[in-house]
C-alpha cells in the first residue's frame, strides 16, 4: 500500500484528523471513481449519484478496512459493486429487459448531451454498451484505465484467467461490431 | 474395421511442434488482443462532458452527506434494520390477527348458541343428524300440518345430542335460526 494511503487511513481513524483525511481521500480518488462509473452509466447525474454513494460508504466503512488489499483496490471494489447494483436497480425499477437499458444508454450517447466524441469514439462506445455488464466493466478497466489483470482480479474477485478470456471476447465482439458497422 | 473420416483423423500423426505452434498462436492472439486499440479512443475523459467546477462541488456534497445523512443515504445496515423492523411488525400484526380471530369467532359463537332456546337447538341437531332418507320417508307419510315439526320425530339420546352440538357450524345457526 502507498505510504500516503496508509497515512490517510491512520488520520481517518483519529477523530481530530478524520475530516481532513477524508477530504484528501476524496480528492485523490474522486476522478478515477467517477470515470469508472461514468463509462458504465453514461449519464453525468447518475455517475454523480453513484460516486457520492461510494464515498459515503467509504466514510462509514473505512474504519473496518483491514488493509489486506490496497486502498485503491478496496474503493474500486465498492465502486464496481455500487455501479452494478445501480444498473440492476435501474432494470428492476422500470421492469424493462436488458436491451432496453442499453438502448437508453445508447440513446444518451447518440443524443449528444452526454457525449462529445467523434464518430469512431461514438462507434466504440456503442459497441461497448452491447457487452454484458461485467464484461463491459472488465473491458473499460483494461482498455481505458490499463489496470493490470492481477489488480482487476482483486477488485472483481475473478481469476486472472477468466478476466483475460473475458477481455479477449470483449475485444473480438467490439472488433466485429465496429468492422460490421463500417462495412454498411 | 471400416475406416471412417474420424479414424483417419485419429490415425494421422501429429506434426512435430504442433502443440508448441498451437500455444504460440494462442499466445500471439492474446498478446494482440492485449495491445488492441482503436487509435484516438483511449482518452475517454474528453468525450464525456463534465460541468465546470464539478470536482469541488462533488467533494462538498459528499462532505455534507456524511455530516448530516438524509434518510435515503443512511448507512445500508440502518436501512436493512428499518426494513426488517417493518416486516417483523407486520408479521406480528398478522400473527395476532391469526391467533385471535378463531378465538373471537368461538366466543361469538358461544354467545349465539346461548340465545337459542335449548329445545329448538336439540330439535335442530336431531334433524341434522337423522338419516335423510329415513326422515324424508317419515315426512312423506305424515300430514302437511305435522311436517314443520321435527320434534314430533323420535329424539336422539343425550350423548348423541352432545356430540352433534359440538359439530354445529356457525353457518348452520345463521341459516336456520333468527339470530344476530
Short mmCIF file of C-alpha atoms in Angstrom, two decimals:
data_model
loop_
_atom_site.label_atom_id
_atom_site.label_comp_id
_atom_site.label_asym_id
_atom_site.label_seq_id
_atom_site.Cartn_x
_atom_site.Cartn_y
_atom_site.Cartn_z
CA UNK A 1 0.00 0.00 0.00
CA UNK A 2 1.20 3.52 -0.77
CA UNK A 3 2.53 5.42 2.22
CA UNK A 4 0.13 8.32 1.65
CA UNK A 5 -2.80 5.87 1.67
CA UNK A 6 -1.60 4.46 4.96
CA UNK A 7 -1.36 7.98 6.31
CA UNK A 8 -4.92 8.73 5.15
CA UNK A 9 -6.22 5.65 6.95
CA UNK A 10 -4.31 6.43 10.14
CA UNK A 11 -5.53 10.02 10.17
CA UNK A 12 -9.07 8.89 9.40
CA UNK A 13 -9.04 6.69 12.50
CA UNK A 14 -8.12 9.67 14.61
CA UNK A 15 -11.19 11.86 15.40
CA UNK A 16 -9.15 15.07 15.28
CA UNK A 17 -7.89 14.46 11.75
CA UNK A 18 -10.76 12.35 10.38
CA UNK A 19 -12.36 15.07 8.22
CA UNK A 20 -9.07 16.24 6.78
CA UNK A 21 -8.08 12.67 5.88
CA UNK A 22 -11.42 12.06 4.22
CA UNK A 23 -11.09 15.23 2.15
CA UNK A 24 -7.68 14.06 0.99
CA UNK A 25 -9.10 10.67 0.11
CA UNK A 26 -11.91 12.20 -1.96
CA UNK A 27 -9.52 14.50 -3.78
CA UNK A 28 -7.19 11.62 -4.52
CA UNK A 29 -9.74 9.14 -5.83
CA UNK A 30 -12.82 11.07 -6.93
CA UNK A 31 -11.80 11.33 -10.60
CA UNK A 32 -10.87 7.69 -11.01
CA UNK A 33 -14.05 6.55 -9.27
CA UNK A 34 -16.21 8.97 -11.22
CA UNK A 35 -14.76 7.96 -14.60
CA UNK A 36 -15.10 4.26 -13.88
CA UNK A 37 -18.77 4.85 -13.08
CA UNK A 38 -19.44 7.39 -15.82
CA UNK A 39 -18.27 4.96 -18.50
CA UNK A 40 -20.74 2.43 -17.16
CA UNK A 41 -23.79 4.64 -16.58
CA UNK A 42 -23.05 7.28 -19.28
CA UNK A 43 -25.24 9.96 -17.66
CA UNK A 44 -23.41 12.58 -15.56
CA UNK A 45 -26.13 12.90 -12.92
CA UNK A 46 -26.29 9.14 -12.42
CA UNK A 47 -22.48 8.96 -12.26
CA UNK A 48 -22.52 11.76 -9.69
CA UNK A 49 -25.12 9.98 -7.51
CA UNK A 50 -23.30 6.65 -7.62
CA UNK A 51 -19.88 8.23 -6.99
CA UNK A 52 -21.20 10.10 -3.97
CA UNK A 53 -22.77 6.91 -2.63
CA UNK A 54 -19.36 5.22 -3.00
CA UNK A 55 -17.65 7.87 -0.88
CA UNK A 56 -20.43 7.83 1.71
CA UNK A 57 -19.85 4.08 2.02
CA UNK A 58 -16.12 4.64 2.28
CA UNK A 59 -16.79 7.09 5.14
CA UNK A 60 -18.87 4.57 7.05
CA UNK A 61 -16.66 1.54 6.47
CA UNK A 62 -13.08 2.80 6.25
CA UNK A 63 -12.51 2.12 9.92
CA UNK A 64 -13.34 -1.56 9.31
CA UNK A 65 -10.93 -1.74 6.34
CA UNK A 66 -8.39 -4.40 7.26
CA UNK A 67 -5.75 -3.28 4.75
CA UNK A 68 -5.46 -6.73 3.21
CA UNK A 69 -5.59 -5.03 -0.17
CA UNK A 70 -4.62 -1.56 -1.33
CA UNK A 71 -6.92 1.34 -0.52
CA UNK A 72 -7.47 1.99 -4.20
CA UNK A 73 -8.45 -1.66 -4.79
CA UNK A 74 -10.89 -1.52 -1.88
CA UNK A 75 -12.51 1.71 -3.08
CA UNK A 76 -12.69 0.35 -6.63
CA UNK A 77 -14.40 -2.77 -5.32
CA UNK A 78 -17.05 -0.63 -3.67
CA UNK A 79 -17.38 1.43 -6.84
CA UNK A 80 -17.84 -1.60 -9.12
CA UNK A 81 -20.40 -3.12 -6.75
CA UNK A 82 -22.32 0.15 -6.50
CA UNK A 83 -22.21 0.58 -10.24
CA UNK A 84 -23.54 -2.91 -10.99
CA UNK A 85 -26.17 -2.51 -8.26
CA UNK A 86 -27.28 0.79 -9.78
CA UNK A 87 -27.69 -0.77 -13.24
CA UNK A 88 -29.59 -3.74 -11.78
CA UNK A 89 -31.85 -1.40 -9.81
CA UNK A 90 -32.50 0.63 -12.94
CA UNK A 91 -33.62 -2.53 -14.73
CA UNK A 92 -35.83 -3.63 -11.84
CA UNK A 93 -37.33 -0.20 -11.32
CA UNK A 94 -38.67 0.07 -14.81
CA UNK A 95 -39.35 -3.64 -15.33
CA UNK A 96 -37.65 -3.47 -18.68
CA UNK A 97 -35.40 -6.13 -20.17
CA UNK A 98 -31.64 -5.74 -20.53
CA UNK A 99 -31.56 -4.39 -24.08
CA UNK A 100 -33.81 -1.51 -23.11
CA UNK A 101 -31.39 -0.20 -20.50
CA UNK A 102 -28.65 -0.48 -23.08
CA UNK A 103 -30.98 1.19 -25.53
CA UNK A 104 -31.49 4.02 -23.07
CA UNK A 105 -27.72 4.40 -22.59
CA UNK A 106 -27.11 4.24 -26.36
CA UNK A 107 -29.71 6.94 -26.81
CA UNK A 108 -27.83 9.12 -24.34
CA UNK A 109 -24.66 8.71 -26.38
CA UNK A 110 -26.49 9.44 -29.64
CA UNK A 111 -28.38 12.49 -28.42
CA UNK A 112 -25.14 14.37 -27.71
CA UNK A 113 -25.82 15.96 -24.30
CA UNK A 114 -23.78 13.32 -22.55
CA UNK A 115 -21.23 12.69 -25.29
CA UNK A 116 -18.94 14.93 -27.31
CA UNK A 117 -16.66 12.37 -29.02
CA UNK A 118 -16.09 11.92 -32.74
CA UNK A 119 -17.66 9.22 -34.93
CA UNK A 120 -15.18 6.44 -34.16
CA UNK A 121 -15.35 7.14 -30.42
CA UNK A 122 -19.12 7.00 -30.63
CA UNK A 123 -18.97 3.69 -32.53
CA UNK A 124 -16.64 2.24 -29.91
CA UNK A 125 -18.84 3.38 -27.01
CA UNK A 126 -21.97 1.99 -28.67
CA UNK A 127 -20.21 -1.33 -29.29
CA UNK A 128 -19.08 -1.45 -25.63
CA UNK A 129 -22.67 -0.92 -24.50
CA UNK A 130 -23.68 -4.14 -26.26
CA UNK A 131 -21.42 -6.19 -23.98
CA UNK A 132 -22.75 -7.88 -20.83
CA UNK A 133 -22.27 -5.61 -17.78
CA UNK A 134 -19.39 -7.48 -16.15
CA UNK A 135 -17.56 -7.85 -19.47
CA UNK A 136 -18.10 -4.13 -20.08
CA UNK A 137 -16.55 -3.39 -16.72
CA UNK A 138 -13.55 -5.60 -17.49
CA UNK A 139 -13.11 -4.01 -20.91
CA UNK A 140 -13.30 -0.46 -19.55
CA UNK A 141 -10.84 -1.20 -16.76
CA UNK A 142 -8.33 -2.79 -19.10
CA UNK A 143 -8.74 -0.64 -22.21
CA UNK A 144 -9.18 2.83 -20.74
CA UNK A 145 -7.61 2.60 -17.31
CA UNK A 146 -5.00 -0.03 -18.09
CA UNK A 147 -5.47 -1.74 -14.76
CA UNK A 148 -3.46 -4.95 -14.51
CA UNK A 149 -5.31 -8.27 -14.54
CA UNK A 150 -3.92 -9.04 -11.09
CA UNK A 151 -5.35 -5.85 -9.66
CA UNK A 152 -8.62 -6.38 -11.51
CA UNK A 153 -8.77 -9.87 -10.07
CA UNK A 154 -8.59 -8.43 -6.56
CA UNK A 155 -11.24 -5.81 -7.33
CA UNK A 156 -13.74 -8.09 -9.03
CA UNK A 157 -12.95 -11.34 -7.21
CA UNK A 158 -12.48 -13.16 -10.52
CA UNK A 159 -9.47 -15.24 -11.59
CA UNK A 160 -6.84 -13.70 -13.86
CA UNK A 161 -7.51 -16.38 -16.50
CA UNK A 162 -11.23 -15.64 -16.56
CA UNK A 163 -10.54 -11.91 -16.85
CA UNK A 164 -8.16 -12.47 -19.77
CA UNK A 165 -10.76 -14.60 -21.52
CA UNK A 166 -13.43 -12.01 -20.78
CA UNK A 167 -11.32 -9.20 -22.22
CA UNK A 168 -10.39 -11.29 -25.24
CA UNK A 169 -14.06 -12.00 -26.02
CA UNK A 170 -14.99 -8.37 -25.44
CA UNK A 171 -12.34 -7.19 -27.90
CA UNK A 172 -13.47 -9.70 -30.51
CA UNK A 173 -17.12 -8.63 -30.17
CA UNK A 174 -16.22 -4.95 -30.35
CA UNK A 175 -13.92 -5.51 -33.31
CA UNK A 176 -16.65 -7.41 -35.15
CA UNK A 177 -19.22 -4.78 -34.30
CA UNK A 178 -17.12 -1.82 -35.38
CA UNK A 179 -15.99 -3.56 -38.58
CA UNK A 180 -19.54 -4.59 -39.41
CA UNK A 181 -20.78 -1.06 -38.96
CA UNK A 182 -18.00 0.29 -41.17
CA UNK A 183 -18.96 -2.15 -43.91
CA UNK A 184 -22.56 -0.89 -44.09
CA UNK B 1 -12.90 -52.31 -39.28
CA UNK B 2 -14.06 -49.94 -41.96
CA UNK B 3 -12.14 -46.63 -41.91
CA UNK B 4 -14.22 -43.58 -41.17
CA UNK B 5 -13.00 -39.99 -41.51
CA UNK B 6 -12.69 -39.86 -37.69
CA UNK B 7 -10.48 -42.93 -37.69
CA UNK B 8 -8.41 -41.36 -40.42
CA UNK B 9 -8.02 -38.21 -38.39
CA UNK B 10 -7.07 -40.03 -35.21
CA UNK B 11 -4.57 -42.17 -37.06
CA UNK B 12 -2.93 -39.22 -38.69
CA UNK B 13 0.36 -38.44 -36.93
CA UNK B 14 0.54 -35.17 -35.05
CA UNK B 15 3.14 -32.94 -36.73
CA UNK B 16 6.25 -32.21 -34.77
CA UNK B 17 5.98 -28.99 -32.69
CA UNK B 18 2.21 -28.98 -33.29
CA UNK B 19 1.39 -28.16 -29.69
CA UNK B 20 4.16 -25.58 -29.49
CA UNK B 21 2.72 -23.89 -32.55
CA UNK B 22 -0.80 -24.02 -31.17
CA UNK B 23 0.41 -22.50 -27.95
CA UNK B 24 2.34 -19.88 -29.88
CA UNK B 25 -0.80 -18.98 -31.89
CA UNK B 26 -2.92 -18.62 -28.76
CA UNK B 27 -0.23 -16.54 -27.10
CA UNK B 28 0.12 -14.36 -30.18
CA UNK B 29 -3.62 -13.80 -30.34
CA UNK B 30 -3.78 -12.92 -26.65
CA UNK B 31 -0.88 -10.51 -26.94
CA UNK B 32 -2.51 -8.95 -30.00
CA UNK B 33 -5.72 -8.58 -28.05
CA UNK B 34 -3.81 -7.10 -25.13
CA UNK B 35 -2.49 -4.33 -27.28
CA UNK B 36 -5.53 -3.93 -29.45
CA UNK B 37 -6.85 -0.41 -29.62
CA UNK B 38 -8.65 1.94 -31.95
CA UNK B 39 -6.43 4.99 -32.43
CA UNK B 40 -7.63 8.12 -30.67
CA UNK B 41 -10.20 6.43 -28.47
CA UNK B 42 -8.28 5.86 -25.24
CA UNK B 43 -8.86 9.27 -23.69
CA UNK B 44 -12.44 8.83 -22.55
CA UNK B 45 -12.41 11.94 -20.36
CA UNK B 46 -12.56 14.21 -23.36
CA UNK B 47 -15.71 12.65 -24.79
CA UNK B 48 -17.99 12.71 -21.74
CA UNK B 49 -18.68 16.33 -20.70
CA UNK B 50 -18.47 17.24 -17.03
CA UNK B 51 -19.92 20.54 -15.69
CA UNK B 52 -17.42 23.21 -14.78
CA UNK B 53 -16.35 23.21 -11.14
CA UNK B 54 -17.83 19.74 -10.67
CA UNK B 55 -15.00 18.14 -8.68
CA UNK B 56 -15.13 20.71 -5.89
CA UNK B 57 -18.93 20.55 -5.85
CA UNK B 58 -18.86 16.77 -5.55
CA UNK B 59 -16.39 16.93 -2.68
CA UNK B 60 -18.65 19.43 -0.92
CA UNK B 61 -21.79 17.33 -1.49
CA UNK B 62 -20.16 14.16 -0.12
CA UNK B 63 -18.97 16.06 2.92
CA UNK B 64 -22.49 17.38 3.53
CA UNK B 65 -23.94 13.89 3.22
CA UNK B 66 -21.61 12.27 5.70
CA UNK B 67 -22.08 15.09 8.19
CA UNK B 68 -25.88 15.15 8.01
CA UNK B 69 -27.10 11.94 6.41
CA UNK B 70 -30.55 12.13 4.91
CA UNK B 71 -32.80 9.05 5.07
CA UNK B 72 -32.11 7.55 1.65
CA UNK B 73 -28.38 7.89 2.17
CA UNK B 74 -28.23 6.49 5.65
CA UNK B 75 -25.92 3.55 6.02
CA UNK B 76 -27.31 0.38 4.45
CA UNK B 77 -27.28 -1.50 7.76
CA UNK B 78 -29.74 1.08 9.10
CA UNK B 79 -31.94 0.72 6.03
CA UNK B 80 -31.80 -3.03 6.48
CA UNK B 81 -32.74 -2.72 10.15
CA UNK B 82 -35.62 -0.41 9.27
CA UNK B 83 -36.88 -2.85 6.64
CA UNK B 84 -36.62 -5.85 8.98
CA UNK B 85 -38.37 -3.94 11.78
CA UNK B 86 -41.25 -3.14 9.41
CA UNK B 87 -41.50 -6.74 8.27
CA UNK B 88 -41.41 -8.01 11.87
CA UNK B 89 -44.11 -5.53 12.88
CA UNK B 90 -46.37 -6.62 10.02
CA UNK B 91 -45.73 -10.28 10.82
CA UNK B 92 -46.68 -9.69 14.47
CA UNK B 93 -49.92 -7.99 13.46
CA UNK B 94 -50.73 -10.85 11.10
CA UNK B 95 -49.87 -13.47 13.75
CA UNK B 96 -52.03 -11.64 16.31
CA UNK B 97 -54.93 -11.49 13.92
CA UNK B 98 -54.47 -15.14 13.00
CA UNK B 99 -54.37 -16.29 16.63
CA UNK B 100 -57.17 -14.03 17.85
CA UNK B 101 -59.68 -14.42 15.04
CA UNK B 102 -60.72 -18.04 15.75
CA UNK B 103 -60.92 -17.18 19.48
CA UNK B 104 -63.20 -14.23 18.80
CA UNK B 105 -65.31 -16.34 16.50
CA UNK B 106 -65.64 -19.07 19.15
CA UNK B 107 -66.67 -16.55 21.80
CA UNK B 108 -69.19 -15.03 19.46
CA UNK B 109 -70.35 -18.49 18.55
CA UNK B 110 -70.93 -19.50 22.19
CA UNK B 111 -72.91 -16.29 22.80
CA UNK B 112 -75.09 -17.06 19.80
CA UNK B 113 -75.68 -20.61 20.98
CA UNK B 114 -76.93 -19.33 24.33
CA UNK B 115 -79.56 -17.19 22.63
CA UNK B 116 -81.28 -20.17 21.08
CA UNK B 117 -83.90 -22.00 23.18
CA UNK B 118 -82.45 -25.35 24.21
CA UNK B 119 -85.44 -27.24 22.86
CA UNK B 120 -85.12 -25.72 19.39
CA UNK B 121 -81.43 -26.43 19.38
CA UNK B 122 -81.91 -30.07 20.26
CA UNK B 123 -84.62 -30.35 17.65
CA UNK B 124 -82.25 -28.84 15.15
CA UNK B 125 -79.35 -31.18 15.83
CA UNK B 126 -81.76 -34.06 15.89
CA UNK B 127 -82.94 -33.06 12.46
CA UNK B 128 -79.37 -32.50 11.20
CA UNK B 129 -78.19 -35.93 12.29
CA UNK B 130 -81.10 -38.05 11.19
CA UNK B 131 -80.77 -40.24 8.21
CA UNK B 132 -82.08 -38.10 5.37
CA UNK B 133 -83.69 -40.97 3.55
CA UNK B 134 -85.47 -42.21 6.66
CA UNK B 135 -86.57 -38.71 7.59
CA UNK B 136 -87.93 -37.94 4.10
CA UNK B 137 -89.90 -41.17 4.11
CA UNK B 138 -91.37 -40.43 7.52
CA UNK B 139 -92.27 -36.91 6.49
CA UNK B 140 -93.95 -38.17 3.35
CA UNK B 141 -96.18 -40.45 5.39
CA UNK B 142 -97.40 -37.61 7.66
CA UNK B 143 -99.94 -34.92 7.07
CA UNK B 144 -98.82 -31.42 5.94
CA UNK B 145 -99.53 -29.91 9.36
CA UNK B 146 -97.11 -32.29 11.02
CA UNK B 147 -94.27 -31.75 8.56
CA UNK B 148 -92.94 -28.48 10.10
CA UNK B 149 -92.36 -30.08 13.48
CA UNK B 150 -89.18 -32.08 13.61
CA UNK B 151 -89.74 -32.50 17.37
CA UNK B 152 -92.51 -34.94 16.67
CA UNK B 153 -89.95 -37.38 15.39
CA UNK B 154 -88.18 -39.74 17.79
CA UNK B 155 -85.49 -37.88 19.71
CA UNK B 156 -81.78 -38.66 19.89
CA UNK B 157 -80.24 -39.82 23.14
CA UNK B 158 -78.23 -37.30 25.23
CA UNK B 159 -74.77 -38.42 24.15
CA UNK B 160 -75.71 -38.14 20.50
CA UNK B 161 -77.08 -34.66 21.10
CA UNK B 162 -73.91 -33.51 22.90
CA UNK B 163 -71.73 -34.80 20.08
CA UNK B 164 -73.98 -33.25 17.49
CA UNK B 165 -73.92 -29.89 19.30
CA UNK B 166 -70.14 -29.92 19.10
CA UNK B 167 -70.35 -30.43 15.35
CA UNK B 168 -72.62 -27.46 14.71
CA UNK B 169 -71.03 -24.84 12.49
CA UNK B 170 -71.79 -21.10 12.79
CA UNK B 171 -73.35 -21.15 9.34
CA UNK B 172 -75.84 -23.82 10.44
CA UNK B 173 -77.16 -21.46 13.08
CA UNK B 174 -77.39 -18.33 10.98
CA UNK B 175 -79.04 -20.31 8.18
CA UNK B 176 -81.63 -21.91 10.45
CA UNK B 177 -82.30 -19.58 13.38
CA UNK B 178 -83.19 -15.95 13.61
CA UNK B 179 -80.12 -14.72 15.46
CA UNK B 180 -77.81 -11.70 15.05
#
